[in-house]
Tab-separated table of C-alpha atoms and ligand atoms in Angstrom:
chain	number	residue	atom	x	y	z
A	700	UNK	CA	-0.443	3.706	-1.582
A	701	UNK	CA	3.192	2.647	-1.717
A	702	UNK	CA	5.741	3.803	-4.233
A	703	UNK	CA	6.806	1.419	-6.959
A	704	UNK	CA	5.274	-1.642	-8.484
A	705	UNK	CA	4.164	-4.781	-6.691
A	706	UNK	CA	4.455	-8.379	-7.826
A	707	UNK	CA	1.814	-10.927	-6.889
A	708	UNK	CA	3.195	-14.116	-5.362
A	709	UNK	CA	0.203	-16.285	-4.440
A	710	UNK	CA	-3.242	-16.264	-2.852
A	711	UNK	CA	-4.320	-17.507	0.592
A	712	UNK	CA	-7.922	-17.296	1.976
A	713	UNK	CA	-8.719	-15.222	-1.119
A	714	UNK	CA	-6.085	-12.649	-0.134
A	715	UNK	CA	-3.430	-11.922	-2.681
A	716	UNK	CA	0.093	-11.776	-1.284
A	717	UNK	CA	2.206	-9.239	-3.127
A	718	UNK	CA	5.718	-7.964	-2.736
A	719	UNK	CA	6.593	-4.366	-3.300
A	720	UNK	CA	9.678	-3.776	-5.387
A	721	UNK	CA	11.400	-2.291	-2.310
A	722	UNK	CA	11.128	-5.672	-0.631
A	723	UNK	CA	13.096	-7.387	-3.392
A	724	UNK	CA	15.952	-5.042	-2.546
A	725	UNK	CA	15.624	-5.795	1.185
A	726	UNK	CA	15.441	-9.513	0.431
A	727	UNK	CA	18.672	-9.289	-1.559
A	728	UNK	CA	20.369	-7.157	1.122
A	729	UNK	CA	19.377	-9.543	3.928
A	730	UNK	CA	20.511	-12.567	1.904
A	731	UNK	CA	23.783	-10.826	1.073
A	732	UNK	CA	24.456	-9.693	4.649
A	733	UNK	CA	23.761	-13.188	6.015
A	734	UNK	CA	25.772	-14.996	3.330
A	735	UNK	CA	28.754	-12.660	3.170
A	736	UNK	CA	29.048	-11.349	6.663
A	737	UNK	CA	26.852	-12.778	9.424
A	738	UNK	CA	27.377	-16.537	8.954
A	739	UNK	CA	31.091	-16.319	7.968
A	740	UNK	CA	31.718	-14.272	11.150
A	741	UNK	CA	29.694	-16.448	13.528
A	742	UNK	CA	30.772	-19.778	12.004
A	743	UNK	CA	34.165	-19.264	10.382
A	744	UNK	CA	35.948	-21.838	8.276
A	745	UNK	CA	33.240	-23.114	5.903
A	746	UNK	CA	32.906	-22.952	2.145
A	747	UNK	CA	31.081	-20.165	0.321
A	748	UNK	CA	28.467	-22.674	-0.773
A	749	UNK	CA	27.584	-23.515	2.833
A	750	UNK	CA	27.156	-19.817	3.649
A	751	UNK	CA	25.018	-19.295	0.557
A	752	UNK	CA	22.797	-22.220	1.542
A	753	UNK	CA	22.464	-20.938	5.111
A	754	UNK	CA	21.912	-17.363	3.936
A	755	UNK	CA	19.232	-18.226	1.407
A	756	UNK	CA	17.275	-20.603	3.642
A	757	UNK	CA	17.375	-18.132	6.532
A	758	UNK	CA	16.172	-15.323	4.258
A	759	UNK	CA	13.307	-17.451	2.980
A	760	UNK	CA	12.280	-18.369	6.539
A	761	UNK	CA	12.514	-14.688	7.492
A	762	UNK	CA	10.258	-13.835	4.563
A	763	UNK	CA	7.841	-16.607	5.597
A	764	UNK	CA	7.802	-15.213	9.157
A	765	UNK	CA	6.661	-11.810	7.890
A	766	UNK	CA	3.964	-13.404	5.731
A	767	UNK	CA	2.761	-15.399	8.770
A	768	UNK	CA	2.692	-12.203	10.849
A	769	UNK	CA	0.519	-10.492	8.236
A	770	UNK	CA	-1.676	-13.558	7.723
A	771	UNK	CA	-2.420	-13.602	11.459
A	772	UNK	CA	-3.822	-10.066	11.202
A	773	UNK	CA	-5.823	-11.112	8.157
A	774	UNK	CA	-7.089	-14.303	9.746
A	775	UNK	CA	-8.637	-12.377	12.648
A	776	UNK	CA	-9.992	-9.815	10.187
A	777	UNK	CA	-11.584	-12.391	7.881
A	778	UNK	CA	-13.044	-14.250	10.891
A	779	UNK	CA	-14.716	-10.987	11.913
A	780	UNK	CA	-16.126	-10.428	8.462
A	781	UNK	CA	-13.637	-7.810	7.296
A	782	UNK	CA	-12.596	-8.084	3.694
A	783	UNK	CA	-8.836	-8.057	3.083
A	784	UNK	CA	-7.893	-7.262	-0.469
A	785	UNK	CA	-4.215	-7.993	-0.352
A	786	UNK	CA	-1.104	-8.096	1.751
A	787	UNK	CA	1.832	-6.158	0.404
A	788	UNK	CA	5.287	-6.804	1.752
A	789	UNK	CA	7.291	-3.644	1.632
A	790	UNK	CA	10.479	-2.189	2.966
A	791	UNK	CA	10.359	-3.214	6.634
A	792	UNK	CA	7.400	-5.484	6.966
A	793	UNK	CA	4.010	-5.884	5.473
A	794	UNK	CA	0.711	-4.134	5.205
A	795	UNK	CA	-2.721	-5.725	5.038
A	796	UNK	CA	-5.088	-3.677	2.951
A	797	UNK	CA	-8.519	-3.716	4.486
A	798	UNK	CA	-11.743	-2.917	2.698
A	799	UNK	CA	-12.489	-0.336	5.401
A	800	UNK	CA	-11.969	0.514	9.045
A	801	UNK	CA	-12.567	-2.254	11.615
A	802	UNK	CA	-16.150	-2.137	12.943
A	803	UNK	CA	-15.374	-2.105	16.673
A	804	UNK	CA	-12.494	-1.259	19.001
A	805	UNK	CA	-12.495	-4.815	20.273
A	806	UNK	CA	-11.962	-6.322	16.817
A	807	UNK	CA	-9.287	-3.714	16.065
A	808	UNK	CA	-7.453	-4.682	19.256
A	809	UNK	CA	-7.559	-8.417	18.483
A	810	UNK	CA	-6.487	-7.828	14.881
A	811	UNK	CA	-3.604	-5.578	15.895
A	812	UNK	CA	-2.281	-7.987	18.523
A	813	UNK	CA	-2.500	-11.061	16.267
A	814	UNK	CA	0.553	-10.082	14.172
A	815	UNK	CA	3.072	-9.354	16.943
A	816	UNK	CA	1.608	-12.370	18.793
A	817	UNK	CA	2.581	-14.555	15.834
A	818	UNK	CA	6.070	-12.993	15.722
A	819	UNK	CA	6.598	-13.829	19.400
A	820	UNK	CA	5.335	-17.385	18.855
A	821	UNK	CA	7.794	-17.750	15.959
A	822	UNK	CA	10.596	-16.278	18.078
A	823	UNK	CA	9.817	-18.889	20.715
A	824	UNK	CA	9.559	-21.787	18.236
A	825	UNK	CA	12.797	-20.895	16.421
A	826	UNK	CA	14.512	-20.287	19.747
A	827	UNK	CA	13.328	-23.654	21.025
A	828	UNK	CA	14.651	-25.422	17.897
A	829	UNK	CA	18.019	-23.671	18.229
A	830	UNK	CA	18.196	-24.527	21.921
A	831	UNK	CA	17.278	-28.169	21.181
A	832	UNK	CA	19.894	-28.496	18.442
A	833	UNK	CA	22.548	-26.992	20.682
A	834	UNK	CA	21.625	-29.252	23.588
A	835	UNK	CA	21.701	-32.315	21.341
A	836	UNK	CA	25.267	-31.359	20.492
A	837	UNK	CA	24.459	-31.041	16.785
A	838	UNK	CA	26.790	-28.865	14.734
A	839	UNK	CA	26.240	-25.211	15.690
A	840	UNK	CA	26.032	-24.407	12.003
A	841	UNK	CA	22.545	-25.899	11.921
A	842	UNK	CA	21.340	-24.087	15.028
A	843	UNK	CA	22.704	-20.720	13.840
A	844	UNK	CA	19.903	-19.824	11.430
A	845	UNK	CA	17.277	-20.724	14.014
A	846	UNK	CA	18.720	-18.538	16.746
A	847	UNK	CA	19.036	-15.700	14.211
A	848	UNK	CA	15.376	-16.167	13.193
A	849	UNK	CA	14.339	-16.275	16.839
A	850	UNK	CA	16.013	-12.922	17.505
A	851	UNK	CA	14.720	-11.278	14.348
A	852	UNK	CA	11.125	-12.374	15.022
A	853	UNK	CA	11.354	-11.112	18.589
A	854	UNK	CA	12.627	-7.813	17.226
A	855	UNK	CA	9.789	-7.670	14.665
A	856	UNK	CA	7.240	-8.267	17.404
A	857	UNK	CA	8.669	-5.490	19.564
A	858	UNK	CA	9.163	-3.009	16.707
A	859	UNK	CA	5.601	-3.498	15.497
A	860	UNK	CA	4.259	-2.900	18.993
A	861	UNK	CA	5.708	0.639	19.132
A	862	UNK	CA	2.683	2.841	19.822
A	863	UNK	CA	2.505	4.852	16.580
A	864	UNK	CA	-0.187	4.467	13.949
A	865	UNK	CA	-0.134	2.700	11.471
A	866	UNK	CA	2.180	0.244	13.245
A	867	UNK	CA	0.379	-2.530	15.134
A	868	UNK	CA	1.167	-0.836	18.457
A	869	UNK	CA	-0.442	2.337	17.095
A	870	UNK	CA	-3.526	0.291	16.275
A	871	UNK	CA	-3.527	-1.101	19.808
A	872	UNK	CA	-3.309	2.475	21.108
A	873	UNK	CA	-6.134	3.505	18.784
A	874	UNK	CA	-8.322	0.625	19.935
A	875	UNK	CA	-7.725	1.504	23.599
A	876	UNK	CA	-8.472	5.209	23.080
A	877	UNK	CA	-11.453	4.228	20.944
A	878	UNK	CA	-12.816	2.073	23.782
A	879	UNK	CA	-12.437	5.003	26.156
A	880	UNK	CA	-13.617	7.889	23.957
A	881	UNK	CA	-16.055	5.906	21.740
A	882	UNK	CA	-14.781	8.027	18.856
A	883	UNK	CA	-12.922	6.461	15.933
A	884	UNK	CA	-12.051	9.926	14.674
A	885	UNK	CA	-10.517	11.108	17.942
A	886	UNK	CA	-8.652	7.843	18.516
A	887	UNK	CA	-7.219	7.762	14.983
A	888	UNK	CA	-6.050	11.331	15.413
A	889	UNK	CA	-4.297	10.561	18.699
A	890	UNK	CA	-2.718	7.343	17.383
A	891	UNK	CA	-1.543	9.087	14.190
A	892	UNK	CA	-0.042	12.004	16.155
A	893	UNK	CA	1.756	9.428	18.261
A	894	UNK	CA	3.006	7.862	15.006
A	895	UNK	CA	4.359	11.233	13.888
A	896	UNK	CA	6.035	11.694	17.268
A	897	UNK	CA	7.613	8.257	17.020
A	898	UNK	CA	8.781	9.064	13.484
A	899	UNK	CA	10.424	12.259	14.750
A	900	UNK	CA	12.227	10.312	17.490
A	901	UNK	CA	13.543	7.881	14.859
A	902	UNK	CA	14.829	10.722	12.695
A	903	UNK	CA	16.530	12.505	15.608
A	904	UNK	CA	18.054	9.239	16.803
A	905	UNK	CA	19.228	8.509	13.244
A	906	UNK	CA	21.036	11.852	13.060
A	907	UNK	CA	22.539	11.210	16.482
A	908	UNK	CA	23.938	7.891	15.216
A	909	UNK	CA	25.374	9.576	12.109
A	910	UNK	CA	27.096	12.182	14.298
A	911	UNK	CA	28.535	9.373	16.395
A	912	UNK	CA	30.000	7.789	13.246
A	913	UNK	CA	27.382	5.112	12.543
A	914	UNK	CA	26.362	6.552	9.181
A	915	UNK	CA	24.692	3.497	7.669
A	916	UNK	CA	22.646	2.572	10.741
A	917	UNK	CA	21.736	6.231	11.169
A	918	UNK	CA	20.511	6.553	7.589
A	919	UNK	CA	18.537	3.368	7.945
A	920	UNK	CA	16.758	4.641	11.050
A	921	UNK	CA	16.065	8.016	9.419
A	922	UNK	CA	14.539	6.188	6.464
A	923	UNK	CA	12.286	4.147	8.754
A	924	UNK	CA	11.296	7.322	10.621
A	925	UNK	CA	10.536	9.163	7.404
A	926	UNK	CA	8.468	6.281	6.119
A	927	UNK	CA	6.580	5.986	9.394
A	928	UNK	CA	5.808	9.713	9.418
A	929	UNK	CA	4.491	9.588	5.857
A	930	UNK	CA	2.341	6.576	6.686
A	931	UNK	CA	0.926	8.275	9.809
A	932	UNK	CA	0.007	11.433	7.885
A	933	UNK	CA	-1.556	9.544	4.995
A	934	UNK	CA	-3.629	7.256	7.238
A	935	UNK	CA	-5.039	10.315	8.953
A	936	UNK	CA	-5.845	11.922	5.602
A	937	UNK	CA	-7.398	8.712	4.349
A	938	UNK	CA	-9.696	8.625	7.369
A	939	UNK	CA	-10.708	12.262	6.901
A	940	UNK	CA	-11.482	11.621	3.234
A	941	UNK	CA	-13.543	8.541	4.073
A	942	UNK	CA	-15.459	10.522	6.687
A	943	UNK	CA	-16.066	13.429	4.343
A	944	UNK	CA	-17.382	11.126	1.646
A	945	UNK	CA	-19.174	8.570	3.796
A	946	UNK	CA	-22.782	9.439	2.953
A	947	UNK	CA	-22.184	10.869	-0.492
A	948	UNK	CA	-23.061	8.964	-3.671
A	949	UNK	CA	-20.722	9.046	-6.682
A	950	UNK	CA	-23.315	11.100	-8.597
A	951	UNK	CA	-22.708	14.078	-6.344
A	952	UNK	CA	-18.977	14.336	-6.905
A	953	UNK	CA	-18.524	13.180	-10.515
A	954	UNK	CA	-18.119	15.489	-13.504
A	955	UNK	CA	-21.444	15.484	-15.323
A	956	UNK	CA	-20.160	17.163	-18.438
A	957	UNK	CA	-19.775	14.586	-21.199
A	958	UNK	CA	-17.675	16.109	-23.979
A	959	UNK	CA	-17.488	13.957	-27.056
A	960	UNK	CA	-15.253	13.796	-30.119
A	961	UNK	CA	-15.905	11.741	-33.255
A	962	UNK	CA	-13.932	8.501	-33.645
A	963	UNK	CA	-12.742	9.463	-37.133
A	964	UNK	CA	-11.104	12.710	-35.966
A	965	UNK	CA	-7.369	13.080	-36.559
A	966	UNK	CA	-5.195	13.358	-33.455
A	967	UNK	CA	-3.931	16.739	-34.733
A	968	UNK	CA	-7.516	18.081	-34.610
A	969	UNK	CA	-8.105	16.450	-31.267
A	970	UNK	CA	-5.115	18.287	-29.819
A	971	UNK	CA	-5.640	21.695	-31.443
A	972	UNK	CA	-9.443	21.941	-31.565
A	973	UNK	CA	-10.320	20.127	-28.353
A	974	UNK	CA	-7.551	19.598	-25.786
A	975	UNK	CA	-5.954	23.016	-26.200
A	976	UNK	CA	-9.284	24.854	-26.519
A	977	UNK	CA	-11.395	23.161	-23.840
A	978	UNK	CA	-8.469	22.489	-21.456
A	979	UNK	CA	-10.116	19.184	-20.617
A	980	UNK	CA	-7.663	16.303	-20.662
A	981	UNK	CA	-10.250	13.541	-21.140
A	982	UNK	CA	-12.860	13.246	-23.853
A	983	UNK	CA	-15.367	10.577	-24.749
A	984	UNK	CA	-15.167	9.142	-28.260
A	985	UNK	CA	-18.380	8.777	-30.238
A	986	UNK	CA	-19.108	6.501	-33.194
A	987	UNK	CA	-22.531	6.123	-34.854
A	988	UNK	CA	-24.129	8.050	-31.995
A	989	UNK	CA	-22.707	5.786	-29.320
A	990	UNK	CA	-19.876	6.307	-26.829
A	991	UNK	CA	-17.184	3.774	-27.721
A	992	UNK	CA	-14.148	4.986	-25.804
A	993	UNK	CA	-12.214	7.598	-23.918
A	994	UNK	CA	-9.196	9.518	-25.148
A	995	UNK	CA	-6.821	11.325	-22.804
A	996	UNK	CA	-3.852	13.635	-23.126
A	997	UNK	CA	-1.483	10.777	-22.402
A	998	UNK	CA	-3.039	8.650	-25.182
A	999	UNK	CA	-2.281	11.510	-27.598
A	1000	UNK	CA	1.164	11.981	-26.057
A	1001	UNK	CA	2.106	8.425	-26.963
A	1002	UNK	CA	1.788	9.218	-30.678
A	1003	UNK	CA	4.760	11.007	-32.255
A	1004	UNK	CA	3.587	14.501	-33.241
A	1005	UNK	CA	4.556	14.044	-36.913
A	1006	UNK	CA	2.034	11.160	-37.080
A	1007	UNK	CA	-0.827	13.257	-35.656
A	1008	UNK	CA	-2.233	14.161	-39.071
A	1009	UNK	CA	-2.449	10.488	-40.126
A	1010	UNK	CA	-3.748	8.882	-36.916
A	1011	UNK	CA	-7.432	8.601	-36.038
A	1012	UNK	CA	-8.642	9.073	-32.481
A	1013	UNK	CA	-10.258	5.630	-32.696
A	1014	UNK	CA	-6.864	3.925	-32.946
A	1015	UNK	CA	-5.438	5.556	-29.788
A	1016	UNK	CA	-8.510	5.644	-27.531
A	1017	UNK	CA	-9.196	3.320	-24.616
A	1018	UNK	CA	-12.272	1.206	-25.467
A	1019	UNK	CA	-15.106	1.909	-23.071
A	1020	UNK	CA	-15.327	-1.759	-21.908
A	1021	UNK	CA	-11.721	-1.617	-20.730
A	1022	UNK	CA	-12.281	1.291	-18.345
A	1023	UNK	CA	-13.304	0.766	-14.720
A	1024	UNK	CA	-16.957	1.501	-14.044
A	1025	UNK	CA	-19.017	2.657	-11.097
A	1026	UNK	CA	-22.754	3.058	-10.472
A	1027	UNK	CA	-23.982	6.620	-10.006
A	1028	UNK	CA	-25.779	5.725	-6.760
A	1029	UNK	CA	-22.865	3.803	-5.171
A	1030	UNK	CA	-20.814	5.186	-2.276
A	1031	UNK	CA	-18.106	7.704	-3.079
A	1032	UNK	CA	-15.804	6.071	-0.523
A	1033	UNK	CA	-15.194	2.873	-2.487
A	1034	UNK	CA	-14.809	4.846	-5.722
A	1035	UNK	CA	-12.246	7.073	-4.017
A	1036	UNK	CA	-10.374	4.031	-2.733
A	1037	UNK	CA	-10.190	2.699	-6.289
A	1038	UNK	CA	-8.799	5.984	-7.544
A	1039	UNK	CA	-6.373	6.156	-4.622
A	1040	UNK	CA	-5.096	2.702	-5.601
A	1041	UNK	CA	-4.090	4.050	-9.017
A	1042	UNK	CA	-7.154	3.747	-11.283
A	1043	UNK	CA	-6.965	6.975	-13.355
A	1044	UNK	CA	-10.714	7.400	-13.898
A	1045	UNK	CA	-14.044	5.707	-13.419
A	1046	UNK	CA	-16.883	5.934	-15.910
A	1047	UNK	CA	-20.158	6.510	-14.110
A	1048	UNK	CA	-23.268	4.637	-15.282
A	1049	UNK	CA	-26.888	5.061	-14.243
A	1050	UNK	CA	-29.205	2.155	-13.450
A	1051	UNK	CA	-30.129	1.776	-17.116
A	1052	UNK	CA	-26.519	1.317	-18.175
A	1053	UNK	CA	-26.237	4.802	-19.646
A	1054	UNK	CA	-23.033	6.794	-19.169
A	1055	UNK	CA	-23.841	9.839	-17.034
A	1056	UNK	CA	-20.423	11.139	-16.013
A	1057	UNK	CA	-16.826	10.497	-15.161
A	1058	UNK	CA	-14.940	10.522	-11.864
A	1059	UNK	CA	-11.266	11.424	-11.601
A	1060	UNK	CA	-8.821	12.347	-8.868
A	1061	UNK	CA	-9.373	16.027	-9.728
A	1062	UNK	CA	-13.096	15.773	-8.901
A	1063	UNK	CA	-12.327	14.316	-5.493
A	1064	UNK	CA	-9.554	16.783	-4.696
A	1065	UNK	CA	-11.750	19.720	-5.731
A	1066	UNK	CA	-14.604	18.553	-3.539
A	1067	UNK	CA	-12.293	18.100	-0.564
A	1068	UNK	CA	-10.757	21.533	-1.114
A	1069	UNK	CA	-14.197	23.133	-1.224
A	1070	UNK	CA	-15.309	21.334	1.938
A	1071	UNK	CA	-12.065	22.328	3.620
A	1072	UNK	CA	-12.557	26.023	2.714
A	1073	UNK	CA	-16.113	25.913	4.010
A	1074	UNK	CA	-15.002	24.115	7.141
A	1075	UNK	CA	-17.439	21.207	6.695
B	270	LIG	ZN1	1.617	-6.300	12.003
C-alpha cells in the first residue's frame, strides 16, 4: 500500500509494528533539527553532546508517542474483535492495517477517537511534567524536551482529527454519516471526498507559502496534501473493490488455464517456444507428471541470455511449496488483499489439494474493468 520497504521492529498484542523506509528519513530529520537547531536556539551555551542527548531522547519519545497513538486504535479494534495485521509508521504518522472494515459505525467512531485521544493525553502528561520541572526550579534544559513533546502531541491530535478520510477525523466523519445514512458505501464516499478536498486545501496553501517565500514549509505541506489525496482515492477504490468482490469465490475470478512446461526444458526454449508464442508470462513446471513449480518472465530475465541454452527451467523456477496458496472456494476479497499487499500470484487449490488455477493482479483488474464497463 505504501511505497518503499518496511522494517519490522517488534510485536505487541500479536500486531507487528513496522517502520516504512520514509519514516527513517523523518526520524533522522527530526533528530537533526532538534539537535542542531531547536535545542541550541532555545537553550544556548551547552555542548554538542548535551544537544545530541536531548535530541535523540526527544526523538525516541516522539516515536513512542506515535506508536502509542496507533496502539490505542488497535487496542479498541482488537477488543471489538477486529484483526489488526500490522501498524506501519510512515512519513507523518502511522497506519493500522485492519483485516477489513469495522463492523459498526459505533465501533468505527470509538476506534477513530482512541488515537487522537491518546495524543491529547500524552500532550497533557508531557505538559504536566514540563510544568512540574519548571515550577520545581529544575534546570530548564530538562523541561525543554517535555514541553516540546507536549506541543507536538497536541499538534498530532489536532492534525489527525482533520475531517478527511483516511485521517482519524475522516473516520469520525464517516462513522457519523454512517450512523445517519446507515450506508457504509455512502459514508465512505463522503468522507473520502472530504479527504480529497482537504488535500486540495493543503496543496493550495503550500503554494501560497512558497509564493510568500516559505519554500521549505510550502513544499512540506504540498507533500502532505499530495499524500493525503492519494490515500483518500485509494481507500475509496479499495472499498469499491471489496464491495465488488464480496460474494465472489476465488474460483470465479482465477485463470483456469494451466499451461505447463517440462522441468528439463532449456530457458532458451522456454522463452522462444512458450513465452513469446503464448504471450503468457507465467507457466507451471511439470516433472514426472506432477506440477513442481512456476516459472515467470522475471525468473527467465534473471538469467543472462548467453546462459539460456545451458540452463534448465527447473533451476530457475519457484518451487510450488514456496508460492502462496488459496482455496478455490474462499472469498476473493482476502485473496485480493494479499495481492494488493505485494504477493505476485496465488496458486489456487481445490478441496482435494489439486491445483485448479492461478490468480494474479491481471485477473482482478480484468474482472473489475469488465464490471465497470457493464456498470455492475
Ligand atoms: Zn490515528
